[in-house]
PDB file of C-alpha atoms (C1' of nucleotides) in Angstrom:
ATOM      1  CA  UNK A 245     143.650 144.009  83.255  1.00  0.00           C
ATOM      2  CA  UNK A 246     140.283 142.495  82.467  1.00  0.00           C
ATOM      3  CA  UNK A 247     139.322 139.208  80.866  1.00  0.00           C
ATOM      4  CA  UNK A 248     138.327 141.333  77.783  1.00  0.00           C
ATOM      5  CA  UNK A 249     141.693 142.887  77.525  1.00  0.00           C
ATOM      6  CA  UNK A 250     143.559 139.513  77.739  1.00  0.00           C
ATOM      7  CA  UNK A 251     141.275 138.208  75.041  1.00  0.00           C
ATOM      8  CA  UNK A 252     142.020 140.988  72.857  1.00  0.00           C
ATOM      9  CA  UNK A 253     145.775 140.654  73.337  1.00  0.00           C
ATOM     10  CA  UNK A 254     145.616 136.983  72.692  1.00  0.00           C
ATOM     11  CA  UNK A 255     143.466 137.312  69.590  1.00  0.00           C
ATOM     12  CA  UNK A 256     145.689 140.013  68.245  1.00  0.00           C
ATOM     13  CA  UNK A 257     148.845 137.894  68.776  1.00  0.00           C
ATOM     14  CA  UNK A 258     147.508 134.454  67.572  1.00  0.00           C
ATOM     15  CA  UNK A 259     144.460 135.223  65.415  1.00  0.00           C
ATOM     16  CA  UNK A 260     141.404 133.045  64.969  1.00  0.00           C
ATOM     17  CA  UNK A 261     141.780 129.385  66.025  1.00  0.00           C
ATOM     18  CA  UNK A 262     138.905 127.666  64.286  1.00  0.00           C
ATOM     19  CA  UNK A 263     138.243 125.102  67.125  1.00  0.00           C
ATOM     20  CA  UNK A 264     137.475 122.299  67.750  1.00  0.00           C
ATOM     21  CA  UNK A 265     139.665 120.195  65.406  1.00  0.00           C
ATOM     22  CA  UNK A 266     137.182 117.577  64.337  1.00  0.00           C
ATOM     23  CA  UNK A 267     134.501 117.192  61.665  1.00  0.00           C
ATOM     24  CA  UNK A 268     131.420 115.983  63.694  1.00  0.00           C
ATOM     25  CA  UNK A 269     130.089 116.494  67.187  1.00  0.00           C
ATOM     26  CA  UNK A 270     130.781 112.800  67.925  1.00  0.00           C
ATOM     27  CA  UNK A 271     134.414 113.194  66.858  1.00  0.00           C
ATOM     28  CA  UNK A 272     134.673 116.218  69.183  1.00  0.00           C
ATOM     29  CA  UNK A 273     133.313 114.058  72.105  1.00  0.00           C
ATOM     30  CA  UNK A 274     135.857 111.344  71.369  1.00  0.00           C
ATOM     31  CA  UNK A 275     138.635 113.899  71.185  1.00  0.00           C
ATOM     32  CA  UNK A 276     137.628 115.423  74.419  1.00  0.00           C
ATOM     33  CA  UNK A 277     138.136 112.042  76.243  1.00  0.00           C
ATOM     34  CA  UNK A 278     141.267 111.120  74.419  1.00  0.00           C
ATOM     35  CA  UNK A 279     142.967 114.445  75.111  1.00  0.00           C
ATOM     36  CA  UNK A 280     142.781 114.122  78.793  1.00  0.00           C
ATOM     37  CA  UNK A 281     146.291 114.986  80.111  1.00  0.00           C
ATOM     38  CA  UNK A 282     147.556 114.144  76.472  1.00  0.00           C
ATOM     39  CA  UNK A 283     149.091 116.021  73.669  1.00  0.00           C
ATOM     40  CA  UNK A 284     146.808 116.609  70.685  1.00  0.00           C
ATOM     41  CA  UNK A 285     149.268 115.016  68.212  1.00  0.00           C
ATOM     42  CA  UNK A 286     148.874 111.713  69.867  1.00  0.00           C
ATOM     43  CA  UNK A 287     145.068 111.986  70.010  1.00  0.00           C
ATOM     44  CA  UNK A 288     145.005 112.557  66.244  1.00  0.00           C
ATOM     45  CA  UNK A 289     146.836 109.291  65.771  1.00  0.00           C
ATOM     46  CA  UNK A 290     144.372 107.469  67.871  1.00  0.00           C
ATOM     47  CA  UNK A 291     141.430 109.139  66.062  1.00  0.00           C
ATOM     48  CA  UNK A 292     143.018 108.294  62.648  1.00  0.00           C
ATOM     49  CA  UNK A 293     143.123 104.648  63.776  1.00  0.00           C
ATOM     50  CA  UNK A 294     139.374 104.739  64.619  1.00  0.00           C
ATOM     51  CA  UNK A 295     138.577 106.328  61.235  1.00  0.00           C
ATOM     52  CA  UNK A 296     140.857 103.835  59.336  1.00  0.00           C
ATOM     53  CA  UNK A 297     138.863 101.021  60.850  1.00  0.00           C
ATOM     54  CA  UNK A 298     135.394 102.532  60.437  1.00  0.00           C
ATOM     55  CA  UNK A 299     135.046 102.835  64.150  1.00  0.00           C
ATOM     56  CA  UNK A 300     134.430 106.412  64.657  1.00  0.00           C
ATOM     57  CA  UNK A 301     130.866 105.938  65.693  1.00  0.00           C
ATOM     58  CA  UNK A 302     129.193 104.946  68.977  1.00  0.00           C
ATOM     59  CA  UNK A 303     127.744 101.657  67.746  1.00  0.00           C
ATOM     60  CA  UNK A 304     131.022 100.286  66.507  1.00  0.00           C
ATOM     61  CA  UNK A 305     132.813 101.479  69.624  1.00  0.00           C
ATOM     62  CA  UNK A 306     130.332  99.536  71.721  1.00  0.00           C
ATOM     63  CA  UNK A 307     130.361  96.608  69.464  1.00  0.00           C
ATOM     64  CA  UNK A 308     134.088  95.825  69.062  1.00  0.00           C
ATOM     65  CA  UNK A 309     136.163  93.866  71.423  1.00  0.00           C
ATOM     66  CA  UNK A 310     137.353  96.336  74.195  1.00  0.00           C
ATOM     67  CA  UNK A 311     140.998  95.088  73.654  1.00  0.00           C
ATOM     68  CA  UNK A 312     140.545  95.833  70.025  1.00  0.00           C
ATOM     69  CA  UNK A 313     139.434  99.314  70.852  1.00  0.00           C
ATOM     70  CA  UNK A 314     142.246  99.887  73.298  1.00  0.00           C
ATOM     71  CA  UNK A 315     144.774  98.927  70.610  1.00  0.00           C
ATOM     72  CA  UNK A 316     143.413 101.629  68.274  1.00  0.00           C
ATOM     73  CA  UNK A 317     143.693 104.101  71.151  1.00  0.00           C
ATOM     74  CA  UNK A 318     147.223 103.201  72.063  1.00  0.00           C
ATOM     75  CA  UNK A 319     149.008 106.287  70.668  1.00  0.00           C
ATOM     76  CA  UNK A 320     146.906 108.571  72.936  1.00  0.00           C
ATOM     77  CA  UNK A 321     148.137 106.945  76.074  1.00  0.00           C
ATOM     78  CA  UNK A 322     146.056 105.537  79.086  1.00  0.00           C
ATOM     79  CA  UNK A 323     144.472 103.416  76.369  1.00  0.00           C
ATOM     80  CA  UNK A 324     142.854 100.873  78.670  1.00  0.00           C
ATOM     81  CA  UNK A 325     141.313 103.611  80.734  1.00  0.00           C
ATOM     82  CA  UNK A 326     140.218 105.660  77.797  1.00  0.00           C
ATOM     83  CA  UNK A 327     138.703 102.586  75.975  1.00  0.00           C
ATOM     84  CA  UNK A 328     136.446 102.184  79.007  1.00  0.00           C
ATOM     85  CA  UNK A 329     135.651 105.869  79.250  1.00  0.00           C
ATOM     86  CA  UNK A 330     134.765 105.994  75.670  1.00  0.00           C
ATOM     87  CA  UNK A 331     132.460 103.059  76.023  1.00  0.00           C
ATOM     88  CA  UNK A 332     130.735 104.576  79.052  1.00  0.00           C
ATOM     89  CA  UNK A 333     130.269 107.808  77.233  1.00  0.00           C
ATOM     90  CA  UNK A 334     128.876 105.959  74.036  1.00  0.00           C
ATOM     91  CA  UNK A 335     126.444 103.937  76.162  1.00  0.00           C
ATOM     92  CA  UNK A 336     125.059 107.093  77.795  1.00  0.00           C
ATOM     93  CA  UNK A 337     124.993 108.876  74.468  1.00  0.00           C
ATOM     94  CA  UNK A 338     122.932 106.228  72.732  1.00  0.00           C
ATOM     95  CA  UNK A 339     120.641 105.708  75.676  1.00  0.00           C
ATOM     96  CA  UNK A 340     119.514 109.366  75.325  1.00  0.00           C
ATOM     97  CA  UNK A 341     119.094 109.485  71.571  1.00  0.00           C
ATOM     98  CA  UNK A 342     122.428 110.544  70.469  1.00  0.00           C
ATOM     99  CA  UNK A 343     123.054 114.097  69.306  1.00  0.00           C
ATOM    100  CA  UNK A 344     119.534 114.525  68.199  1.00  0.00           C
ATOM    101  CA  UNK A 345     118.042 113.657  71.510  1.00  0.00           C
ATOM    102  CA  UNK A 346     120.447 115.350  73.679  1.00  0.00           C
ATOM    103  CA  UNK A 347     120.191 118.592  71.670  1.00  0.00           C
ATOM    104  CA  UNK A 348     116.725 119.043  73.251  1.00  0.00           C
ATOM    105  CA  UNK A 349     118.212 119.011  76.728  1.00  0.00           C
ATOM    106  CA  UNK A 350     118.827 122.416  78.521  1.00  0.00           C
ATOM    107  CA  UNK A 351     122.460 123.144  79.386  1.00  0.00           C
ATOM    108  CA  UNK A 352     122.274 122.339  83.057  1.00  0.00           C
ATOM    109  CA  UNK A 353     120.693 118.929  82.480  1.00  0.00           C
ATOM    110  CA  UNK A 354     123.193 118.147  79.740  1.00  0.00           C
ATOM    111  CA  UNK A 355     126.062 119.045  81.912  1.00  0.00           C
ATOM    112  CA  UNK A 356     124.894 116.899  84.761  1.00  0.00           C
ATOM    113  CA  UNK A 357     124.263 114.090  82.380  1.00  0.00           C
ATOM    114  CA  UNK A 358     127.776 114.136  80.986  1.00  0.00           C
ATOM    115  CA  UNK A 359     129.188 114.434  84.473  1.00  0.00           C
ATOM    116  CA  UNK A 360     127.331 111.326  85.468  1.00  0.00           C
ATOM    117  CA  UNK A 361     129.385 109.272  83.020  1.00  0.00           C
ATOM    118  CA  UNK A 362     132.404 107.666  84.674  1.00  0.00           C
ATOM    119  CA  UNK A 363     135.428 109.118  83.050  1.00  0.00           C
ATOM    120  CA  UNK A 364     133.962 112.501  82.109  1.00  0.00           C
ATOM    121  CA  UNK A 365     135.018 115.201  84.508  1.00  0.00           C
ATOM    122  CA  UNK A 366     134.335 118.999  84.440  1.00  0.00           C
ATOM    123  CA  UNK A 367     136.730 119.913  81.668  1.00  0.00           C
ATOM    124  CA  UNK A 368     135.729 117.128  79.398  1.00  0.00           C
ATOM    125  CA  UNK A 369     132.091 117.851  80.024  1.00  0.00           C
ATOM    126  CA  UNK A 370     132.615 121.517  79.271  1.00  0.00           C
ATOM    127  CA  UNK A 371     134.599 120.760  76.089  1.00  0.00           C
ATOM    128  CA  UNK A 372     131.639 118.660  74.840  1.00  0.00           C
ATOM    129  CA  UNK A 373     129.047 121.334  75.877  1.00  0.00           C
ATOM    130  CA  UNK A 374     130.894 124.101  74.192  1.00  0.00           C
ATOM    131  CA  UNK A 375     132.335 122.461  71.035  1.00  0.00           C
ATOM    132  CA  UNK A 376     129.900 119.591  70.310  1.00  0.00           C
ATOM    133  CA  UNK A 377     126.634 121.222  71.437  1.00  0.00           C
ATOM    134  CA  UNK A 378     127.500 124.896  71.060  1.00  0.00           C
ATOM    135  CA  UNK A 379     126.442 125.805  74.468  1.00  0.00           C
ATOM    136  CA  UNK A 380     127.749 129.033  76.162  1.00  0.00           C
ATOM    137  CA  UNK A 381     130.036 127.272  78.741  1.00  0.00           C
ATOM    138  CA  UNK A 382     133.647 128.514  79.441  1.00  0.00           C
ATOM    139  CA  UNK A 383     136.109 125.690  79.560  1.00  0.00           C
ATOM    140  CA  UNK A 384     138.732 125.891  82.195  1.00  0.00           C
ATOM    141  CA  UNK A 385     141.954 123.945  81.989  1.00  0.00           C
ATOM    142  CA  UNK A 386     145.351 123.815  83.529  1.00  0.00           C
ATOM    143  CA  UNK A 387     146.674 126.609  81.218  1.00  0.00           C
ATOM    144  CA  UNK A 388     143.702 128.878  82.188  1.00  0.00           C
ATOM    145  CA  UNK A 389     144.456 128.728  85.881  1.00  0.00           C
ATOM    146  CA  UNK A 390     148.108 129.122  85.318  1.00  0.00           C
ATOM    147  CA  UNK A 391     148.014 131.980  82.931  1.00  0.00           C
ATOM    148  CA  UNK A 392     145.408 133.999  84.865  1.00  0.00           C
ATOM    149  CA  UNK A 393     146.850 133.425  88.317  1.00  0.00           C
ATOM    150  CA  UNK A 394     150.315 134.451  87.057  1.00  0.00           C
ATOM    151  CA  UNK A 395     148.645 137.608  85.554  1.00  0.00           C
ATOM    152  CA  UNK A 396     147.352 138.202  89.136  1.00  0.00           C
ATOM    153  CA  UNK A 397     143.763 138.205  88.117  1.00  0.00           C
ATOM    154  CA  UNK A 398     142.737 135.101  90.197  1.00  0.00           C
ATOM    155  CA  UNK A 399     143.998 133.133  93.076  1.00  0.00           C
ATOM    156  CA  UNK A 400     146.252 130.235  92.013  1.00  0.00           C
ATOM    157  CA  UNK A 401     144.296 127.735  93.918  1.00  0.00           C
ATOM    158  CA  UNK A 402     140.883 128.881  92.693  1.00  0.00           C
ATOM    159  CA  UNK A 403     138.711 125.896  92.196  1.00  0.00           C
ATOM    160  CA  UNK A 404     137.069 124.855  88.695  1.00  0.00           C
ATOM    161  CA  UNK A 405     133.631 126.110  89.179  1.00  0.00           C
ATOM    162  CA  UNK A 406     134.752 129.473  90.603  1.00  0.00           C
ATOM    163  CA  UNK A 407     137.152 130.165  87.758  1.00  0.00           C
ATOM    164  CA  UNK A 408     134.483 129.136  85.219  1.00  0.00           C
ATOM    165  CA  UNK A 409     132.079 131.476  87.005  1.00  0.00           C
ATOM    166  CA  UNK A 410     134.620 134.339  86.905  1.00  0.00           C
ATOM    167  CA  UNK A 411     134.939 134.111  83.191  1.00  0.00           C
ATOM    168  CA  UNK A 412     131.320 133.788  82.477  1.00  0.00           C
ATOM    169  CA  UNK A 413     130.492 136.826  84.692  1.00  0.00           C
ATOM    170  CA  UNK A 414     133.322 138.893  83.325  1.00  0.00           C
ATOM    171  CA  UNK A 415     132.430 138.174  79.738  1.00  0.00           C
ATOM    172  CA  UNK A 416     128.723 138.145  80.185  1.00  0.00           C
ATOM    173  CA  UNK A 417     126.303 135.540  78.898  1.00  0.00           C
ATOM    174  CA  UNK A 418     124.813 137.755  76.180  1.00  0.00           C
ATOM    175  CA  UNK A 419     124.560 136.642  72.751  1.00  0.00           C
ATOM    176  CA  UNK A 420     127.755 135.805  70.919  1.00  0.00           C
ATOM    177  CA  UNK A 421     128.934 134.329  74.200  1.00  0.00           C
ATOM    178  CA  UNK A 422     129.394 130.857  72.670  1.00  0.00           C
ATOM    179  CA  UNK A 423     131.541 132.244  69.886  1.00  0.00           C
ATOM    180  CA  UNK A 424     133.734 134.215  72.373  1.00  0.00           C
ATOM    181  CA  UNK A 425     134.104 131.318  74.804  1.00  0.00           C
ATOM    182  CA  UNK A 426     135.001 128.929  71.883  1.00  0.00           C
ATOM    183  CA  UNK A 427     137.792 131.200  70.575  1.00  0.00           C
ATOM    184  CA  UNK A 428     139.025 132.234  74.100  1.00  0.00           C
ATOM    185  CA  UNK A 429     139.715 128.731  75.336  1.00  0.00           C
ATOM    186  CA  UNK A 430     141.455 127.809  72.017  1.00  0.00           C
ATOM    187  CA  UNK A 431     143.682 130.916  72.374  1.00  0.00           C
ATOM    188  CA  UNK A 432     144.493 130.051  76.039  1.00  0.00           C
ATOM    189  CA  UNK A 433     145.546 126.641  74.934  1.00  0.00           C
ATOM    190  CA  UNK A 434     147.528 127.936  72.156  1.00  0.00           C
ATOM    191  CA  UNK A 435     149.383 130.547  74.356  1.00  0.00           C
ATOM    192  CA  UNK A 436     149.799 128.064  77.095  1.00  0.00           C
ATOM    193  CA  UNK A 437     151.476 125.529  74.837  1.00  0.00           C
ATOM    194  CA  UNK A 438     153.620 128.415  73.635  1.00  0.00           C
ATOM    195  CA  UNK A 439     155.027 129.893  76.781  1.00  0.00           C
ATOM    196  CA  UNK A 440     153.151 128.891  79.964  1.00  0.00           C
ATOM    197  CA  UNK A 441     154.776 125.719  81.368  1.00  0.00           C
ATOM    198  CA  UNK A 442     154.239 124.472  84.922  1.00  0.00           C
ATOM    199  CA  UNK A 443     157.893 125.423  85.752  1.00  0.00           C
ATOM    200  CA  UNK A 444     158.514 128.800  84.174  1.00  0.00           C
ATOM    201  CA  UNK A 445     162.007 129.796  83.083  1.00  0.00           C
ATOM    202  CA  UNK A 446     161.514 133.293  84.311  1.00  0.00           C
ATOM    203  CA  UNK A 447     159.014 135.063  86.559  1.00  0.00           C
ATOM    204  CA  UNK A 448     156.998 136.420  83.599  1.00  0.00           C
ATOM    205  CA  UNK A 449     157.154 133.372  81.276  1.00  0.00           C
ATOM    206  CA  UNK A 450     153.332 133.485  80.646  1.00  0.00           C
ATOM    207  CA  UNK A 451     153.230 137.075  79.673  1.00  0.00           C
ATOM    208  CA  UNK A 452     155.873 137.579  77.061  1.00  0.00           C
ATOM    209  CA  UNK A 453     156.529 136.070  73.705  1.00  0.00           C
ATOM    210  CA  UNK A 454     154.064 136.613  70.873  1.00  0.00           C
ATOM    211  CA  UNK A 455     151.586 138.403  73.067  1.00  0.00           C
ATOM    212  CA  UNK A 456     152.000 142.131  72.673  1.00  0.00           C
ATOM    213  CA  UNK A 457     149.391 143.101  75.235  1.00  0.00           C
ATOM    214  CA  UNK A 458     151.362 141.188  77.930  1.00  0.00           C
ATOM    215  CA  UNK A 459     154.698 142.858  77.506  1.00  0.00           C
TER     216      UNK A 459
ATOM    217  C1'  DA B  63     167.785 112.148  80.574  1.00  0.00           C
ATOM    218  C1'  DC B  64     164.248 115.072  81.665  1.00  0.00           C
ATOM    219  C1'  DC B  65     159.775 117.545  81.574  1.00  0.00           C
ATOM    220  C1'  DC B  66     155.393 117.772  79.710  1.00  0.00           C
ATOM    221  C1'  DA B  67     150.691 117.062  77.791  1.00  0.00           C
ATOM    222  C1'  DG B  68     143.751 120.580  75.969  1.00  0.00           C
ATOM    223  C1'  DG B  69     142.324 115.127  83.355  1.00  0.00           C
ATOM    224  C1'  DG B  70     139.846 111.809  86.054  1.00  0.00           C
ATOM    225  C1'  DT B  71     139.029 108.283  89.460  1.00  0.00           C
ATOM    226  C1'  DC B  72     139.760 105.790  93.543  1.00  0.00           C
ATOM    227  C1'  DA B  73     141.768 104.675  98.047  1.00  0.00           C
ATOM    228  C1'  DT B  74     142.950 106.610 102.128  1.00  0.00           C
ATOM    229  C1'  DA B  75     143.065 109.879 106.388  1.00  0.00           C
TER     230       DA B  75
ATOM    231  C1'  DT C 174     137.895 118.050 102.095  1.00  0.00           C
ATOM    232  C1'  DA C 175     142.308 116.988 100.470  1.00  0.00           C
ATOM    233  C1'  DT C 176     146.345 114.661  99.202  1.00  0.00           C
ATOM    234  C1'  DG C 177     148.626 110.734  96.581  1.00  0.00           C
ATOM    235  C1'  DA C 178     148.792 106.756  93.370  1.00  0.00           C
ATOM    236  C1'  DC C 179     147.652 105.456  89.060  1.00  0.00           C
ATOM    237  C1'  DC C 180     146.837 105.393  84.275  1.00  0.00           C
ATOM    238  C1'  DA C 181     150.933 105.428  79.382  1.00  0.00           C
ATOM    239  C1'  DT C 182     152.292 107.246  74.864  1.00  0.00           C
ATOM    240  C1'  DG C 183     155.134 110.409  72.269  1.00  0.00           C
ATOM    241  C1'  DG C 184     157.100 115.322  71.414  1.00  0.00           C
ATOM    242  C1'  DG C 185     160.593 118.686  72.565  1.00  0.00           C
TER     243       DG C 185
END
DNA sequence: ACCCAGGGTCATA
DNA sequence: TATGACCATGGG
């Protein structure tokens, strides 16, 4: 089974996902940090708090008392850590001209820049690259490794960059790649939430429900 | 009560 | 390079 075939099966089962949930590129960046090891429902509450207080912009986030910021982030968990991480990201973001300035950077430079921010790791950086800057970067998360290793397509212990490379090679970096990567990662998360837990109830728990191509 | 979440950093060996 | 501790709220 190829990466293409899995994509087709997921797309047939779940349909278009319309990701990322968020109205602006900056909101996507904030969400990418807040969703680290955290359910999206909790992230939405935190983002709503920021919106309700007129704080969903980098200037305000840097201006307000860090404790105040942490208070708004509380529902998303790790609120002290995430308040600091958001501040780090905003400082870097504004220092390089915000979305307008950073849009002129090539993808490699932009990725390294994001990774230089304390609190932004590979997945968070790639979320931002793909969903805030529309770059053709495949996002790998825990579900991705779990699903594709259980399918027998990759080794369970494959590292992040190798797995990202596997997808980007399999799917090709021709035009339309950004659209496909966008949809694919969203489908993987959706399917993962559905049936691919760390401790499967049965040997084939990733491959069954609601995914005709996997049965 | 238990497991889990759209991770990442830091200290230690 | 590779583990382990730590961060913390809320859903199922």
